[in-house]
Short mmCIF file of N, CA and C in Angstrom, two decimals:
data_model
loop_
_atom_site.label_atom_id
_atom_site.label_comp_id
_atom_site.label_asym_id
_atom_site.label_seq_id
_atom_site.Cartn_x
_atom_site.Cartn_y
_atom_site.Cartn_z
N VAL A 1 104.14 85.12 90.45
CA VAL A 1 103.23 85.09 91.58
C VAL A 1 103.30 86.43 92.28
N PHE A 2 102.17 87.01 92.53
CA PHE A 2 102.07 88.30 93.21
C PHE A 2 101.02 88.17 94.29
N GLY A 3 101.36 88.51 95.52
CA GLY A 3 100.42 88.41 96.62
C GLY A 3 100.26 89.74 97.34
N MET A 4 99.06 89.99 97.86
CA MET A 4 98.79 91.20 98.63
C MET A 4 98.08 90.80 99.92
N TYR A 5 98.40 91.51 100.99
CA TYR A 5 97.73 91.28 102.26
C TYR A 5 97.42 92.61 102.89
N SER A 6 96.15 92.83 103.21
CA SER A 6 95.71 94.07 103.83
C SER A 6 94.26 93.88 104.24
N PRO A 7 93.78 94.66 105.21
CA PRO A 7 92.35 94.61 105.53
C PRO A 7 91.48 95.04 104.34
N ASN A 8 92.08 95.78 103.40
CA ASN A 8 91.34 96.27 102.24
C ASN A 8 91.35 95.30 101.07
N VAL A 9 92.08 94.20 101.18
CA VAL A 9 92.20 93.22 100.10
C VAL A 9 91.29 92.03 100.40
N LYS A 10 90.56 91.59 99.39
CA LYS A 10 89.70 90.41 99.56
C LYS A 10 90.54 89.19 99.87
N LYS A 11 90.00 88.32 100.67
CA LYS A 11 90.71 87.11 101.11
C LYS A 11 90.58 85.99 100.09
N GLU A 12 91.64 85.20 99.96
CA GLU A 12 91.67 83.99 99.15
C GLU A 12 91.11 84.20 97.74
N LEU A 13 91.64 85.20 97.06
CA LEU A 13 91.21 85.53 95.72
C LEU A 13 92.34 85.26 94.75
N CYS A 14 92.05 84.63 93.65
CA CYS A 14 93.05 84.34 92.63
C CYS A 14 92.63 85.06 91.35
N LEU A 15 93.51 85.94 90.85
CA LEU A 15 93.19 86.74 89.67
C LEU A 15 94.13 86.42 88.53
N ASP A 16 93.64 86.61 87.34
CA ASP A 16 94.47 86.49 86.15
C ASP A 16 95.07 87.86 85.87
N THR A 17 96.35 88.02 86.16
CA THR A 17 97.00 89.32 86.03
C THR A 17 98.27 89.18 85.20
N THR A 18 98.85 90.34 84.89
CA THR A 18 100.15 90.36 84.24
C THR A 18 101.11 91.15 85.11
N ILE A 19 102.37 91.07 84.81
CA ILE A 19 103.37 91.82 85.57
C ILE A 19 103.12 93.33 85.44
N TYR A 20 102.50 93.75 84.35
CA TYR A 20 102.22 95.17 84.13
C TYR A 20 101.16 95.72 85.09
N ASP A 21 100.36 94.84 85.70
CA ASP A 21 99.30 95.28 86.62
C ASP A 21 99.83 95.62 88.01
N ILE A 22 101.03 95.22 88.32
CA ILE A 22 101.56 95.40 89.67
C ILE A 22 101.80 96.87 89.99
N VAL A 23 102.47 97.60 89.10
CA VAL A 23 102.80 99.01 89.38
C VAL A 23 101.54 99.87 89.53
N PRO A 24 100.59 99.83 88.60
CA PRO A 24 99.39 100.66 88.80
C PRO A 24 98.64 100.31 90.09
N THR A 25 98.62 99.03 90.44
CA THR A 25 97.94 98.61 91.66
C THR A 25 98.65 99.15 92.90
N ILE A 26 99.96 99.07 92.93
CA ILE A 26 100.72 99.58 94.08
C ILE A 26 100.57 101.10 94.18
N LEU A 27 100.62 101.80 93.06
CA LEU A 27 100.41 103.26 93.09
C LEU A 27 99.03 103.60 93.63
N PHE A 28 98.02 102.82 93.25
CA PHE A 28 96.67 103.03 93.76
C PHE A 28 96.61 102.82 95.27
N ILE A 29 97.24 101.76 95.75
CA ILE A 29 97.26 101.48 97.19
C ILE A 29 97.91 102.62 97.96
N LEU A 30 99.01 103.15 97.42
CA LEU A 30 99.74 104.22 98.09
C LEU A 30 99.15 105.60 97.83
N ASP A 31 98.05 105.65 97.09
CA ASP A 31 97.37 106.91 96.76
C ASP A 31 98.30 107.88 96.04
N LEU A 32 99.09 107.34 95.11
CA LEU A 32 100.00 108.14 94.31
C LEU A 32 99.44 108.29 92.90
N PRO A 33 99.80 109.36 92.21
CA PRO A 33 99.28 109.56 90.85
C PRO A 33 99.74 108.45 89.90
N ILE A 34 98.87 108.14 88.96
CA ILE A 34 99.14 107.08 87.99
C ILE A 34 99.20 107.70 86.60
N SER A 35 100.27 107.45 85.91
CA SER A 35 100.43 107.98 84.56
C SER A 35 99.45 107.32 83.61
N SER A 36 98.84 108.11 82.74
CA SER A 36 97.85 107.56 81.81
C SER A 36 98.49 106.67 80.75
N ASP A 37 99.80 106.81 80.52
CA ASP A 37 100.45 105.97 79.51
C ASP A 37 101.12 104.73 80.11
N LEU A 38 100.84 104.45 81.37
CA LEU A 38 101.40 103.29 82.04
C LEU A 38 100.69 102.02 81.56
N ASP A 39 101.45 101.01 81.23
CA ASP A 39 100.85 99.73 80.85
C ASP A 39 100.25 99.07 82.09
N GLY A 40 99.29 98.21 81.87
CA GLY A 40 98.67 97.49 82.98
C GLY A 40 97.43 98.22 83.49
N ARG A 41 96.86 97.63 84.53
CA ARG A 41 95.63 98.18 85.10
C ARG A 41 95.64 98.01 86.61
N ILE A 42 94.77 98.73 87.27
CA ILE A 42 94.60 98.56 88.72
C ILE A 42 93.73 97.33 88.93
N LEU A 43 94.14 96.48 89.83
CA LEU A 43 93.39 95.25 90.11
C LEU A 43 92.24 95.55 91.09
N PHE A 44 91.25 96.32 90.62
CA PHE A 44 90.14 96.74 91.47
C PHE A 44 89.42 95.57 92.11
N GLU A 45 89.29 94.48 91.37
CA GLU A 45 88.52 93.34 91.89
C GLU A 45 89.19 92.68 93.10
N ALA A 46 90.43 93.04 93.40
CA ALA A 46 91.13 92.47 94.55
C ALA A 46 90.79 93.21 95.84
N PHE A 47 90.17 94.39 95.73
CA PHE A 47 89.93 95.23 96.91
C PHE A 47 88.48 95.19 97.36
N GLU A 48 88.32 95.44 98.66
CA GLU A 48 86.97 95.58 99.21
C GLU A 48 86.31 96.80 98.61
N ARG A 49 85.00 96.82 98.58
CA ARG A 49 84.23 97.86 97.89
C ARG A 49 84.57 99.27 98.34
N GLU A 50 84.64 99.52 99.63
CA GLU A 50 84.91 100.88 100.12
C GLU A 50 86.28 101.38 99.69
N PHE A 51 87.25 100.50 99.66
CA PHE A 51 88.61 100.90 99.26
C PHE A 51 88.66 101.24 97.78
N ARG A 52 87.85 100.58 96.98
CA ARG A 52 87.83 100.83 95.53
C ARG A 52 87.28 102.20 95.19
N LYS A 53 86.56 102.83 96.11
CA LYS A 53 85.93 104.11 95.82
C LYS A 53 86.92 105.28 95.86
N LYS A 54 88.16 105.02 96.22
CA LYS A 54 89.16 106.09 96.24
C LYS A 54 89.28 106.73 94.87
N LYS A 55 89.52 108.04 94.86
CA LYS A 55 89.72 108.73 93.58
C LYS A 55 91.11 108.43 93.06
N ILE A 56 91.21 108.18 91.78
CA ILE A 56 92.50 107.92 91.14
C ILE A 56 93.03 109.22 90.57
N GLN A 57 94.21 109.61 91.02
CA GLN A 57 94.84 110.81 90.50
C GLN A 57 95.71 110.46 89.30
N THR A 58 95.78 111.37 88.38
CA THR A 58 96.73 111.22 87.29
C THR A 58 97.86 112.22 87.54
N TYR A 59 98.98 112.06 86.85
CA TYR A 59 100.08 113.00 87.01
C TYR A 59 99.64 114.42 86.65
N ARG A 60 98.83 114.53 85.63
CA ARG A 60 98.38 115.86 85.20
C ARG A 60 97.58 116.54 86.32
N GLU A 61 96.63 115.83 86.94
CA GLU A 61 95.85 116.40 88.03
C GLU A 61 96.73 116.77 89.21
N SER A 62 97.66 115.89 89.53
CA SER A 62 98.56 116.12 90.65
C SER A 62 99.43 117.34 90.40
N ARG A 63 99.99 117.47 89.21
CA ARG A 63 100.84 118.60 88.85
C ARG A 63 100.04 119.90 88.87
N LEU A 64 98.81 119.87 88.35
CA LEU A 64 97.96 121.05 88.34
C LEU A 64 97.67 121.52 89.76
N ARG A 65 97.35 120.59 90.65
CA ARG A 65 97.10 120.96 92.05
C ARG A 65 98.33 121.59 92.68
N SER A 66 99.50 121.05 92.39
CA SER A 66 100.75 121.59 92.93
C SER A 66 100.98 123.01 92.44
N LEU A 67 100.73 123.26 91.17
CA LEU A 67 100.90 124.60 90.62
C LEU A 67 99.91 125.59 91.25
N ILE A 68 98.68 125.16 91.45
CA ILE A 68 97.68 126.02 92.08
C ILE A 68 98.09 126.36 93.51
N ARG A 69 98.54 125.36 94.27
CA ARG A 69 98.97 125.61 95.65
C ARG A 69 100.16 126.56 95.70
N ALA A 70 101.10 126.39 94.79
CA ALA A 70 102.27 127.26 94.75
C ALA A 70 101.87 128.69 94.43
N ARG A 71 100.95 128.85 93.50
CA ARG A 71 100.49 130.20 93.15
C ARG A 71 99.75 130.85 94.31
N GLU A 72 98.90 130.07 95.00
CA GLU A 72 98.18 130.60 96.16
C GLU A 72 99.15 131.01 97.26
N ALA A 73 100.19 130.22 97.50
CA ALA A 73 101.18 130.55 98.51
C ALA A 73 101.93 131.83 98.13
N LYS A 74 102.25 131.97 96.87
CA LYS A 74 102.95 133.17 96.39
C LYS A 74 102.07 134.41 96.57
N LEU A 75 100.79 134.27 96.28
CA LEU A 75 99.87 135.40 96.45
C LEU A 75 99.76 135.79 97.91
N LYS A 76 99.72 134.82 98.81
CA LYS A 76 99.66 135.12 100.25
C LYS A 76 100.91 135.87 100.71
N MET A 77 102.05 135.50 100.15
CA MET A 77 103.30 136.17 100.53
C MET A 77 103.30 137.63 100.06
N ILE A 78 102.70 137.89 98.91
CA ILE A 78 102.67 139.24 98.36
C ILE A 78 101.76 140.13 99.18
N MET A 79 100.65 139.58 99.65
CA MET A 79 99.68 140.37 100.41
C MET A 79 100.14 140.54 101.79
#
């Protein structure tokens, strides 16, 4: 049994899920990157429409952004 409560979660909804769906869903809620090789899926149907529109980051995108920011910071220090 897995339950969620939030203004962004639909009320009184019962979904057919697996234990593997919990981690991707929690990462989505916390706006954290989700590994592409992670088992399970995000339980999009549990969320209100506006909340579902959030962009899903992957580790690769997140790492690339971090590298770009670090390089930009280094360039600013040099100048």
